[in-house]
């Protein structure tokens, strides 16, 4: 991501309408804003990223959620840190700051939540470091 952002002269970004999902993130304690990728546009590879969502730090997952068999296609899920509002139907702009890790399947929802906590902390650190510039 760093090299792409340097070549672009700004963070790579995408935007889309926040859609309803399976509410699995909410059940795990991480409610997400879900965007369906536009097949006509480029999207970062499957994985977890430190981002800004409308200027707020967000841990963003792109992929097919391999821990759960949903039968759904690719989805962008943004967990916006320290944010609690109904934004369904709104357009959300996501700026990609750094790639945290690739997408993977976890043995259990508990193991996934433990990793998500680490992803959120890493996202917070990256966002704070950038805001300190």
CSV table of C-alpha atoms in Angstrom, one decimal:
chain,number,residue,atom,x,y,z
A,1,UNK,CA,0.0,0.0,0.0
A,2,UNK,CA,2.8,2.4,0.9
A,3,UNK,CA,4.3,2.1,-2.6
A,4,UNK,CA,1.0,2.5,-4.4
A,5,UNK,CA,0.1,5.5,-2.2
A,6,UNK,CA,3.5,7.1,-3.0
A,7,UNK,CA,3.0,6.6,-6.7
A,8,UNK,CA,-0.5,8.0,-6.5
A,9,UNK,CA,0.6,10.9,-4.4
A,10,UNK,CA,-2.2,10.2,-2.0
A,11,UNK,CA,-3.8,7.2,-0.3
A,12,UNK,CA,-5.7,4.9,-2.7
A,13,UNK,CA,-9.4,5.4,-2.1
A,14,UNK,CA,-12.7,3.9,-3.0
A,15,UNK,CA,-16.3,4.8,-2.1
A,16,UNK,CA,-19.7,3.1,-2.2
A,17,UNK,CA,-23.1,2.9,-0.6
A,18,UNK,CA,-23.3,1.3,2.8
A,19,UNK,CA,-25.4,-1.9,2.5
A,20,UNK,CA,-27.0,-4.3,5.0
A,21,UNK,CA,-25.0,-7.5,5.6
A,22,UNK,CA,-25.5,-10.6,7.7
A,23,UNK,CA,-24.8,-8.5,10.9
A,24,UNK,CA,-22.1,-11.0,11.9
A,25,UNK,CA,-19.7,-8.2,12.7
A,26,UNK,CA,-22.2,-6.7,15.1
A,27,UNK,CA,-22.7,-10.2,16.7
A,28,UNK,CA,-18.9,-10.4,17.2
A,29,UNK,CA,-18.7,-6.9,18.7
A,30,UNK,CA,-17.4,-5.2,15.6
A,31,UNK,CA,-20.3,-3.7,13.6
A,32,UNK,CA,-19.2,-2.9,10.1
A,33,UNK,CA,-20.2,-0.7,7.3
A,34,UNK,CA,-20.5,-3.0,4.3
A,35,UNK,CA,-19.7,-2.0,0.7
A,36,UNK,CA,-20.1,-4.2,-2.4
A,37,UNK,CA,-17.1,-3.7,-4.6
A,38,UNK,CA,-17.8,-2.3,-8.1
A,39,UNK,CA,-16.6,-5.0,-10.5
A,40,UNK,CA,-15.7,-2.3,-13.1
A,41,UNK,CA,-13.2,-0.7,-10.7
A,42,UNK,CA,-9.9,-1.9,-9.1
A,43,UNK,CA,-10.0,-3.0,-5.5
A,44,UNK,CA,-7.1,-3.9,-3.2
A,45,UNK,CA,-6.5,-7.7,-2.7
A,46,UNK,CA,-8.2,-9.8,0.0
A,47,UNK,CA,-6.9,-8.9,3.4
A,48,UNK,CA,-7.2,-6.5,6.3
A,49,UNK,CA,-6.1,-2.8,6.0
A,50,UNK,CA,-5.7,0.2,8.2
A,51,UNK,CA,-7.8,2.9,6.6
A,52,UNK,CA,-9.7,6.1,7.1
A,53,UNK,CA,-13.4,5.9,6.5
A,54,UNK,CA,-14.8,9.5,5.9
A,55,UNK,CA,-11.7,10.6,7.9
A,56,UNK,CA,-12.1,8.3,10.8
A,57,UNK,CA,-9.7,5.4,11.6
A,58,UNK,CA,-11.1,2.1,10.3
A,59,UNK,CA,-10.0,-1.5,10.2
A,60,UNK,CA,-11.2,-2.7,6.8
A,61,UNK,CA,-11.5,-6.3,5.6
A,62,UNK,CA,-11.8,-7.2,1.9
A,63,UNK,CA,-12.7,-10.7,0.9
A,64,UNK,CA,-15.1,-13.6,1.2
A,65,UNK,CA,-15.1,-14.2,5.0
A,66,UNK,CA,-13.6,-17.7,5.0
A,67,UNK,CA,-14.2,-18.4,8.7
A,68,UNK,CA,-18.0,-18.4,7.9
A,69,UNK,CA,-19.7,-20.2,5.0
A,70,UNK,CA,-22.0,-17.4,3.8
A,71,UNK,CA,-22.3,-18.2,0.1
A,72,UNK,CA,-21.8,-14.5,-0.6
A,73,UNK,CA,-19.2,-12.9,-2.8
A,74,UNK,CA,-16.5,-10.4,-2.2
A,75,UNK,CA,-17.4,-7.7,0.4
A,76,UNK,CA,-15.6,-4.7,1.9
A,77,UNK,CA,-16.3,-4.4,5.6
A,78,UNK,CA,-15.2,-1.3,7.5
A,79,UNK,CA,-15.1,-1.3,11.3
A,80,UNK,CA,-14.9,2.4,12.1
A,81,UNK,CA,-13.2,2.9,15.4
A,82,UNK,CA,-15.0,4.8,18.2
A,83,UNK,CA,-18.1,5.3,16.0
A,84,UNK,CA,-21.7,4.3,16.4
A,85,UNK,CA,-24.2,5.7,14.0
A,86,UNK,CA,-26.7,4.4,11.4
A,87,UNK,CA,-25.1,5.1,8.0
A,88,UNK,CA,-27.0,2.6,5.9
A,89,UNK,CA,-27.6,4.0,2.4
A,90,UNK,CA,-24.9,6.7,2.8
A,91,UNK,CA,-21.9,6.9,0.6
A,92,UNK,CA,-18.7,6.0,2.5
A,93,UNK,CA,-15.2,7.0,1.3
A,94,UNK,CA,-12.4,4.7,2.3
A,95,UNK,CA,-8.7,5.7,2.1
A,96,UNK,CA,-6.2,2.9,2.4
A,97,UNK,CA,-3.2,3.6,4.6
A,98,UNK,CA,-1.5,0.3,5.1
A,99,UNK,CA,-2.0,-3.5,4.6
A,100,UNK,CA,-2.1,-5.3,7.9
A,101,UNK,CA,-2.4,-8.9,6.8
A,102,UNK,CA,-3.9,-11.3,4.3
A,103,UNK,CA,-7.3,-12.9,4.5
A,104,UNK,CA,-7.4,-16.2,6.3
A,105,UNK,CA,-9.7,-18.7,7.9
A,106,UNK,CA,-9.8,-18.9,11.7
A,107,UNK,CA,-10.5,-22.1,13.7
A,108,UNK,CA,-13.3,-20.3,15.6
A,109,UNK,CA,-15.1,-17.0,16.0
A,110,UNK,CA,-13.2,-16.5,19.2
A,111,UNK,CA,-9.8,-16.8,17.4
A,112,UNK,CA,-11.1,-14.3,14.8
A,113,UNK,CA,-12.2,-11.8,17.5
A,114,UNK,CA,-8.8,-12.0,19.1
A,115,UNK,CA,-7.1,-11.2,15.8
A,116,UNK,CA,-9.6,-8.4,15.1
A,117,UNK,CA,-8.7,-6.8,18.4
A,118,UNK,CA,-5.0,-6.8,17.3
A,119,UNK,CA,-6.0,-5.4,13.9
A,120,UNK,CA,-8.0,-2.6,15.5
A,121,UNK,CA,-5.0,-1.7,17.8
A,122,UNK,CA,-2.6,-1.7,14.9
A,123,UNK,CA,-5.1,0.5,12.9
A,124,UNK,CA,-5.3,2.9,15.8
A,125,UNK,CA,-1.5,3.1,16.0
A,126,UNK,CA,-1.1,3.8,12.3
A,127,UNK,CA,-3.8,6.4,12.3
A,128,UNK,CA,-2.3,8.2,15.3
A,129,UNK,CA,1.2,8.1,13.7
A,130,UNK,CA,-0.2,9.7,10.6
A,131,UNK,CA,-2.2,12.4,12.4
A,132,UNK,CA,1.0,13.3,14.3
A,133,UNK,CA,2.7,14.5,11.1
